[in-house]
Coordinates of C-alpha atoms and ligand atoms in Angstrom, one line a residue:
M467 CA -49.8 -91.9 -19.0
A468 CA -52.3 -89.4 -17.5
D469 CA -51.7 -90.7 -14.0
T470 CA -47.9 -90.6 -14.3
E471 CA -46.4 -87.9 -12.0
I472 CA -43.6 -86.1 -13.8
K473 CA -40.9 -84.7 -11.5
K474 CA -39.8 -82.0 -13.8
G475 CA -36.1 -81.1 -13.3
L476 CA -36.0 -84.1 -10.8
A477 CA -37.0 -81.5 -8.2
G478 CA -37.3 -83.2 -4.8
V479 CA -36.2 -86.6 -6.2
V480 CA -33.7 -88.5 -4.1
V481 CA -31.7 -90.7 -6.5
D482 CA -28.9 -92.2 -4.4
Y483 CA -26.9 -92.0 -1.2
T484 CA -23.7 -90.0 -0.9
A485 CA -21.2 -89.7 1.9
V486 CA -19.3 -86.8 0.3
S487 CA -21.4 -83.9 1.5
K488 CA -24.7 -83.0 3.2
V489 CA -26.8 -80.0 2.2
N490 CA -29.4 -79.3 4.8
A491 CA -31.7 -76.5 3.6
E492 CA -33.7 -76.6 6.9
T493 CA -30.7 -75.8 9.0
N494 CA -29.0 -73.9 6.2
S495 CA -25.9 -76.0 6.6
L496 CA -23.4 -77.7 4.4
L497 CA -21.1 -80.5 5.6
Y498 CA -18.1 -81.9 3.8
R499 CA -17.5 -85.4 5.1
G500 CA -19.3 -84.3 8.3
Y501 CA -17.5 -81.0 8.8
P502 CA -19.3 -77.7 8.5
V503 CA -17.9 -75.8 5.5
Q504 CA -17.6 -72.6 7.4
E505 CA -15.3 -74.3 9.9
L506 CA -13.2 -75.7 7.2
A507 CA -13.0 -72.3 5.5
A508 CA -11.9 -70.7 8.8
T509 CA -9.2 -73.3 9.7
C510 CA -8.0 -75.3 6.7
N511 CA -6.5 -74.5 3.3
F512 CA -7.9 -75.8 0.1
E513 CA -5.4 -78.6 -0.2
E514 CA -6.5 -80.0 3.2
V515 CA -10.2 -79.8 2.1
A516 CA -9.4 -81.5 -1.2
Y517 CA -7.7 -84.3 0.7
L518 CA -10.7 -84.5 3.0
L519 CA -13.2 -84.8 0.1
W520 CA -11.2 -87.7 -1.4
N521 CA -10.0 -89.5 1.7
C522 CA -12.9 -88.9 4.1
E523 CA -10.5 -87.6 6.8
L524 CA -8.4 -84.5 7.1
P525 CA -4.7 -85.2 6.5
S526 CA -2.0 -85.5 9.2
Q527 CA 1.0 -83.1 8.7
D528 CA 3.0 -85.9 6.9
Q529 CA 0.0 -86.8 4.7
L530 CA -0.5 -83.2 3.8
A531 CA 3.2 -82.8 2.9
E532 CA 3.1 -85.8 0.6
F533 CA -0.2 -84.8 -1.0
S534 CA 1.0 -81.2 -1.5
S535 CA 4.2 -82.3 -3.1
R536 CA 2.2 -84.5 -5.6
E537 CA 0.0 -81.5 -6.4
R538 CA 3.0 -79.2 -6.8
A539 CA 4.7 -81.7 -9.2
G540 CA 1.7 -81.6 -11.5
R541 CA 1.3 -77.9 -11.9
A542 CA 3.1 -77.2 -15.2
L543 CA 1.1 -76.8 -18.4
D544 CA 1.6 -79.9 -20.6
P545 CA 3.3 -78.5 -23.8
A546 CA 1.1 -80.6 -26.0
L547 CA -2.0 -79.1 -24.3
K548 CA -0.6 -75.6 -24.6
T549 CA -0.3 -76.2 -28.4
I550 CA -3.9 -77.3 -28.5
I551 CA -5.1 -74.3 -26.4
D552 CA -3.1 -72.0 -28.7
A553 CA -5.1 -73.4 -31.7
L554 CA -8.4 -72.3 -30.1
P555 CA -9.6 -68.8 -30.9
V556 CA -8.9 -66.3 -28.2
Q557 CA -12.6 -65.5 -28.4
A558 CA -13.5 -69.1 -27.3
H559 CA -15.2 -69.0 -24.0
P560 CA -12.7 -70.0 -21.3
M561 CA -15.2 -72.8 -20.2
D562 CA -14.8 -74.3 -23.7
V563 CA -11.0 -74.1 -23.2
C564 CA -11.4 -75.9 -19.8
R565 CA -13.7 -78.5 -21.3
T566 CA -11.2 -79.2 -24.1
A567 CA -8.3 -79.3 -21.7
A568 CA -10.0 -81.9 -19.5
S569 CA -10.7 -84.0 -22.6
V570 CA -7.1 -83.7 -23.9
L571 CA -5.6 -84.5 -20.4
G572 CA -7.8 -87.6 -20.4
A573 CA -6.7 -88.8 -23.8
R574 CA -3.0 -88.2 -22.9
H575 CA -3.1 -89.7 -19.4
P576 CA -1.0 -92.9 -19.0
L577 CA -3.9 -94.5 -17.2
A578 CA -6.5 -93.4 -19.7
E579 CA -8.3 -96.7 -20.0
D580 CA -7.9 -97.7 -16.3
S581 CA -10.9 -96.9 -14.1
S582 CA -9.8 -98.8 -11.0
P583 CA -10.1 -96.8 -7.7
E584 CA -6.4 -96.3 -7.6
A585 CA -6.2 -95.0 -11.2
N586 CA -9.2 -92.8 -10.6
M587 CA -7.5 -91.3 -7.5
T588 CA -4.3 -90.6 -9.5
K589 CA -6.3 -89.1 -12.4
A590 CA -8.3 -86.9 -10.0
I591 CA -5.2 -85.4 -8.3
D592 CA -3.4 -84.9 -11.7
L593 CA -6.4 -83.1 -13.2
W594 CA -6.9 -81.0 -10.1
A595 CA -3.2 -80.0 -10.1
A596 CA -3.2 -79.2 -13.8
M597 CA -6.3 -77.1 -14.2
P598 CA -5.0 -73.8 -12.6
A599 CA -2.3 -73.6 -15.3
V600 CA -5.0 -74.0 -18.0
V601 CA -7.2 -71.3 -16.5
A602 CA -4.3 -68.9 -15.8
Y603 CA -2.7 -69.4 -19.2
D604 CA -6.0 -68.9 -21.0
Q605 CA -6.6 -65.6 -19.3
R606 CA -3.1 -64.5 -20.1
R607 CA -3.2 -65.4 -23.8
R608 CA -6.4 -63.5 -24.1
R609 CA -4.6 -60.5 -22.8
G610 CA -1.6 -61.1 -25.1
Q611 CA 0.6 -62.1 -22.2
D612 CA 3.1 -64.9 -22.0
I613 CA 2.7 -68.0 -19.8
V614 CA 3.9 -67.8 -16.2
E615 CA 5.5 -71.0 -15.0
P616 CA 4.3 -72.4 -11.6
R617 CA 6.2 -71.9 -8.4
E618 CA 6.7 -74.9 -6.0
D619 CA 7.2 -72.6 -3.0
L620 CA 3.5 -71.5 -3.1
G621 CA 0.3 -73.1 -1.9
Y622 CA -2.4 -74.0 -4.4
S623 CA -4.3 -70.7 -4.3
A624 CA -1.2 -68.5 -4.1
N625 CA 0.3 -70.3 -7.1
F626 CA -3.0 -70.0 -9.0
L627 CA -2.9 -66.2 -8.5
W628 CA 0.9 -66.1 -9.4
M629 CA 0.4 -68.0 -12.7
T630 CA -2.5 -65.7 -13.6
F631 CA -1.0 -62.4 -12.8
G632 CA 2.8 -63.0 -12.6
E633 CA 3.0 -61.0 -9.4
D634 CA 3.8 -62.1 -5.8
P635 CA 0.3 -62.6 -4.4
V636 CA -0.8 -60.7 -1.3
D637 CA -1.6 -62.9 1.7
E638 CA -5.0 -61.3 2.3
V639 CA -6.0 -61.9 -1.4
V640 CA -4.7 -65.5 -1.3
Q641 CA -6.8 -66.1 1.8
A642 CA -10.0 -64.8 0.2
F643 CA -9.3 -66.8 -3.0
D644 CA -8.7 -69.9 -0.9
V645 CA -12.0 -69.5 0.9
S646 CA -13.8 -69.3 -2.4
M647 CA -12.1 -72.5 -3.6
I648 CA -13.2 -74.3 -0.4
L649 CA -16.8 -73.1 -0.7
Y650 CA -17.0 -74.0 -4.4
A651 CA -15.5 -77.5 -3.9
E652 CA -18.6 -79.6 -3.3
H653 CA -22.4 -79.4 -3.2
S654 CA -23.9 -82.8 -3.4
F655 CA -26.2 -83.7 -6.4
N656 CA -26.1 -80.4 -8.2
A657 CA -26.5 -80.5 -12.0
S658 CA -22.8 -80.9 -12.9
T659 CA -22.1 -83.5 -10.3
F660 CA -25.1 -85.4 -11.3
T661 CA -23.9 -85.2 -14.9
A662 CA -20.6 -86.6 -13.8
R663 CA -22.3 -89.5 -12.0
V664 CA -24.5 -90.3 -15.0
V665 CA -21.4 -90.6 -17.2
T666 CA -19.6 -92.6 -14.6
S667 CA -22.6 -94.9 -14.3
T668 CA -22.1 -96.1 -17.9
L669 CA -18.6 -97.3 -16.9
S670 CA -17.0 -94.5 -18.9
D671 CA -13.8 -92.9 -17.6
L672 CA -13.1 -90.1 -15.1
H673 CA -12.0 -87.5 -17.6
S674 CA -15.1 -88.1 -19.8
A675 CA -17.3 -87.5 -16.7
V676 CA -15.4 -84.3 -15.7
T677 CA -15.6 -83.0 -19.3
A678 CA -19.3 -83.5 -19.3
A679 CA -19.6 -81.9 -15.9
I680 CA -17.7 -78.8 -17.2
G681 CA -20.3 -78.6 -19.9
A682 CA -23.1 -78.6 -17.4
L683 CA -21.4 -76.1 -15.1
K684 CA -21.1 -73.6 -18.0
G685 CA -24.8 -72.7 -18.0
P686 CA -25.9 -69.5 -16.2
L687 CA -28.5 -71.4 -14.1
H688 CA -25.5 -73.2 -12.6
G689 CA -21.9 -72.1 -12.4
G690 CA -22.1 -69.5 -15.1
A691 CA -24.1 -67.3 -12.7
N692 CA -20.9 -65.9 -11.1
E693 CA -20.1 -64.3 -14.5
A694 CA -23.6 -63.2 -15.0
V695 CA -23.5 -61.3 -11.7
M696 CA -20.7 -59.2 -13.0
H697 CA -22.6 -58.6 -16.2
T698 CA -25.4 -57.2 -14.0
F699 CA -23.0 -55.0 -12.1
N700 CA -21.6 -53.7 -15.5
E701 CA -25.1 -53.1 -16.8
I702 CA -25.9 -51.0 -13.8
G703 CA -22.5 -49.3 -14.2
I704 CA -19.5 -49.5 -11.9
R705 CA -18.6 -45.9 -11.0
S706 CA -15.5 -45.7 -8.8
E707 CA -16.1 -42.1 -7.8
E708 CA -19.6 -43.0 -6.4
S709 CA -20.4 -43.4 -2.7
M710 CA -21.8 -46.6 -1.3
E711 CA -25.2 -45.0 -0.8
E712 CA -25.4 -43.6 -4.4
A713 CA -24.4 -47.0 -5.9
A714 CA -27.0 -48.8 -3.7
A715 CA -29.8 -46.4 -4.8
R716 CA -29.0 -47.0 -8.5
A717 CA -28.8 -50.8 -7.9
R718 CA -32.2 -50.8 -6.1
T719 CA -33.8 -49.0 -9.0
W720 CA -32.2 -51.4 -11.5
M721 CA -33.5 -54.4 -9.6
E722 CA -37.0 -53.0 -9.3
D723 CA -37.1 -52.5 -13.1
A724 CA -35.7 -55.9 -13.8
L725 CA -38.3 -57.6 -11.5
R726 CA -41.1 -55.5 -13.1
Q727 CA -40.0 -57.0 -16.4
K728 CA -40.0 -60.5 -14.8
K729 CA -36.3 -60.9 -15.4
K730 CA -34.4 -63.7 -13.7
V731 CA -31.5 -62.0 -11.9
M732 CA -28.5 -64.3 -11.7
G733 CA -26.8 -64.9 -8.4
F734 CA -30.1 -65.1 -6.6
G735 CA -32.2 -68.1 -5.7
H736 CA -31.4 -71.8 -5.3
R737 CA -33.1 -75.1 -6.0
V738 CA -32.4 -76.5 -2.5
Y739 CA -31.9 -73.5 -0.2
K740 CA -35.0 -71.4 0.0
N741 CA -33.9 -69.3 3.0
G742 CA -30.4 -68.4 2.0
D743 CA -27.3 -70.3 0.8
S744 CA -25.2 -71.6 3.7
R745 CA -22.0 -70.6 1.9
V746 CA -22.9 -66.9 1.4
P747 CA -22.0 -65.4 4.8
T748 CA -18.5 -66.8 4.6
M749 CA -18.0 -65.7 1.0
K750 CA -19.5 -62.3 1.8
E751 CA -17.0 -61.8 4.6
A752 CA -14.2 -62.6 2.0
L753 CA -15.7 -60.1 -0.4
D754 CA -15.9 -57.4 2.3
K755 CA -12.2 -57.9 3.0
M756 CA -11.4 -57.5 -0.7
I757 CA -13.6 -54.4 -0.9
A758 CA -11.7 -52.9 2.0
H759 CA -8.3 -54.1 0.6
Y760 CA -8.9 -52.5 -2.8
R761 CA -10.9 -49.6 -1.4
R762 CA -14.0 -50.0 -3.6
P763 CA -17.0 -49.1 -1.5
E764 CA -19.2 -48.5 -4.6
L765 CA -19.1 -52.2 -5.2
Q766 CA -20.5 -52.7 -1.7
G767 CA -23.2 -50.3 -2.6
L768 CA -24.2 -52.2 -5.7
Y769 CA -24.1 -55.5 -3.8
N770 CA -26.3 -54.2 -1.0
G771 CA -28.7 -52.4 -3.2
L772 CA -29.5 -55.4 -5.4
E773 CA -29.7 -57.7 -2.4
Q774 CA -32.1 -55.4 -0.5
A775 CA -34.4 -54.8 -3.5
M776 CA -34.6 -58.5 -4.3
D777 CA -35.3 -59.4 -0.7
Q778 CA -38.0 -56.8 -0.4
A779 CA -39.8 -57.6 -3.7
K780 CA -39.5 -61.4 -3.7
D781 CA -37.8 -62.6 -0.5
I782 CA -35.2 -64.4 -2.7
K783 CA -31.7 -64.6 -1.2
P784 CA -28.3 -64.5 -2.9
N785 CA -26.4 -67.7 -3.7
L786 CA -22.7 -68.3 -3.5
D787 CA -22.1 -66.9 -7.0
Y788 CA -23.4 -63.5 -5.9
P789 CA -20.5 -62.6 -3.6
A790 CA -18.0 -64.7 -5.6
G791 CA -18.3 -62.8 -8.8
P792 CA -17.3 -59.3 -7.5
T793 CA -14.6 -60.9 -5.4
Y794 CA -12.9 -62.3 -8.5
H795 CA -13.4 -59.1 -10.3
L796 CA -11.6 -57.2 -7.5
M797 CA -8.7 -59.6 -7.7
G798 CA -8.3 -58.8 -11.4
F799 CA -9.8 -61.8 -13.1
D800 CA -11.6 -61.3 -16.4
T801 CA -15.3 -62.0 -16.0
P802 CA -15.2 -65.1 -18.3
T803 CA -12.5 -66.6 -16.1
F804 CA -14.9 -66.8 -13.1
T805 CA -16.6 -70.1 -14.0
P806 CA -13.2 -71.8 -14.9
I807 CA -12.0 -71.0 -11.4
F808 CA -15.1 -72.8 -10.1
V809 CA -14.1 -75.7 -12.3
A810 CA -10.7 -75.9 -10.8
S811 CA -12.3 -76.1 -7.3
R812 CA -15.2 -78.4 -8.2
I813 CA -12.9 -81.0 -9.8
T814 CA -12.4 -82.2 -6.2
G815 CA -16.1 -82.7 -5.5
W816 CA -16.9 -84.1 -8.9
T817 CA -14.1 -86.7 -8.7
A818 CA -15.1 -87.7 -5.2
H819 CA -18.6 -88.4 -6.5
I820 CA -17.2 -90.2 -9.6
I821 CA -15.2 -92.5 -7.3
E822 CA -18.2 -93.0 -5.0
Q823 CA -20.5 -93.7 -8.0
A824 CA -18.0 -96.2 -9.4
A825 CA -17.7 -98.0 -6.1
A826 CA -21.5 -98.8 -5.9
N827 CA -22.6 -98.4 -9.5
S828 CA -26.0 -98.8 -11.1
L829 CA -26.6 -97.4 -14.6
I830 CA -28.6 -94.2 -14.3
R831 CA -31.4 -94.5 -16.8
P832 CA -34.7 -92.9 -15.8
L833 CA -38.0 -93.3 -17.7
S834 CA -39.9 -90.8 -19.7
A835 CA -43.6 -90.4 -20.4
Y836 CA -44.3 -90.3 -24.1
N837 CA -46.5 -87.5 -25.3
G838 CA -45.9 -87.6 -29.0
H839 CA -48.0 -89.1 -31.9
E840 CA -50.0 -92.3 -31.3
Q841 CA -48.6 -95.2 -33.3
R842 CA -49.2 -94.6 -37.0
S843 CA -48.3 -96.2 -40.3
L844 CA -46.2 -94.8 -43.1
Ligands
COA2329 N1 -34.5 -63.8 -10.2 C1 -35.8 -63.6 -10.2 N2 -36.7 -64.5 -9.9 C2 -36.3 -65.7 -9.4 C3 -35.0 -66.0 -9.3 C4 -34.0 -65.0 -9.7 N3 -32.7 -65.3 -9.6 N4 -34.8 -67.3 -8.9 C5 -36.1 -67.7 -8.7 N5 -37.0 -66.7 -9.0 C6 -38.4 -66.8 -9.0 C7 -38.9 -67.5 -10.3 O1 -39.2 -66.5 -11.3 C8 -40.2 -68.2 -9.8 O2 -41.2 -67.2 -9.6 P1 -42.7 -67.5 -10.0 O3 -43.1 -68.6 -9.1 O4 -43.4 -66.2 -9.7 O5 -42.6 -67.8 -11.5 C9 -39.8 -68.6 -8.4 O6 -38.8 -67.7 -7.9 C10 -39.2 -70.1 -8.4 O7 -38.1 -70.1 -9.3 P2 -37.7 -71.4 -10.1 O8 -36.8 -71.0 -11.1 O9 -38.9 -72.2 -10.5 O10 -37.0 -72.2 -8.9 P3 -35.9 -73.3 -9.1 O11 -35.8 -74.0 -7.8 O12 -36.2 -74.1 -10.3 O13 -34.6 -72.4 -9.5 C11 -32.6 -71.5 -9.8 C12 -33.4 -72.4 -8.9 C13 -31.2 -71.5 -9.2 C14 -32.5 -72.1 -11.2 C15 -33.2 -70.1 -9.9 O14 -33.3 -69.5 -8.6 C16 -32.4 -69.2 -10.8 O15 -32.6 -69.3 -12.0 N6 -31.4 -68.4 -10.3 C17 -30.6 -67.6 -11.1 C18 -29.4 -68.4 -11.6 C19 -28.3 -68.6 -10.5 O16 -28.0 -67.7 -9.8 N7 -27.9 -69.9 -10.4 C20 -26.8 -70.3 -9.5 C21 -27.4 -71.3 -8.5 S1 -26.2 -71.7 -7.3

């Protein structure tokens, strides 16, 4: 096996075709079904983008109306699922709650054993429609608050905020949240999407694939990084009385220390993008609006200080999780809720890949190079 080249972490390995999205690190761009994600974020809402990911084209007005009414009809938390969530400890990580919910919704789905393309499309929309109620209710129960029923007069993001906080959402906040949902929706063969494709390749069902993907997303090297960013901010200390410059100076010192100690700082770096994450400028703009809206310049200081010190010391750029974490914090989400929000968004991309994998399937089963004992006898 000495001459076998191991591609650790599958880095640089192209394993299949996809028509769902294109990540181009050289041009620092990301296309969903051919459209630049920045343009989608500027002109579409999350429902339109979800439709695009599943159907390859943006919806007409009639198609969008029908699609939205299907989503709105599926928003309420299934009472049986609520009972199961209530049986989980409030200390359980919200990602464990999401993962359990995806599994329960799979087992309870009327088309559970049907993996035809039509059944998969139905299951994908149902799961996408149902997940905000899970995320919102879980945050509320951890705070000792009652469930808030969904509202059919609100769009996906506005209703998500409504179910979480029980207050009429402010348009500007809804827009920033919607942008984050669009940016988080899809990113080609990342670890969780690849996980979903591996599970699908065994001819297992859509909910099993999504449940596994949620497990992969939980890790801090992947989706869990948006939470970890907030832990960093908290470790440095968020001081509302501080000016932007003071906060930036403390953040720079913190980063210099962290890098001296060879720490990995979450929210920075990317396996594919080496010159910056294509989604960051759009998300940063949304964060800036939230910083202005909530009048919290000290957060801008922490953000800038860390970014500048990392850039100077290692030339490593922020990834999407870096601006997303503080944005969700400003909106009032608990830090452990951040990655579940990512789940609610990424269900669209995962399921688009599951459907694509199922349509041109080949069992995903790589080889390994054995480096254990030579054959021996008992
Ligand atoms: N903080 C500090 N150093 C970092 C870093 C970070 N966030 N990301 C990469 N590096 C450094 C590594 O220490 C390594 O340095 P070395 O060559 O001196 O040992 C070098 O950059 C290459 O890093 P590596 O982890 O091998 O690259 P990768 O392509 O495997 O990693 C990530 C990609 C995303 C796993 C990595 O950047 C990371 O762990 N980032 C933090 C987690 C995160 O934000 N994840 C969300 C991704 S969207």
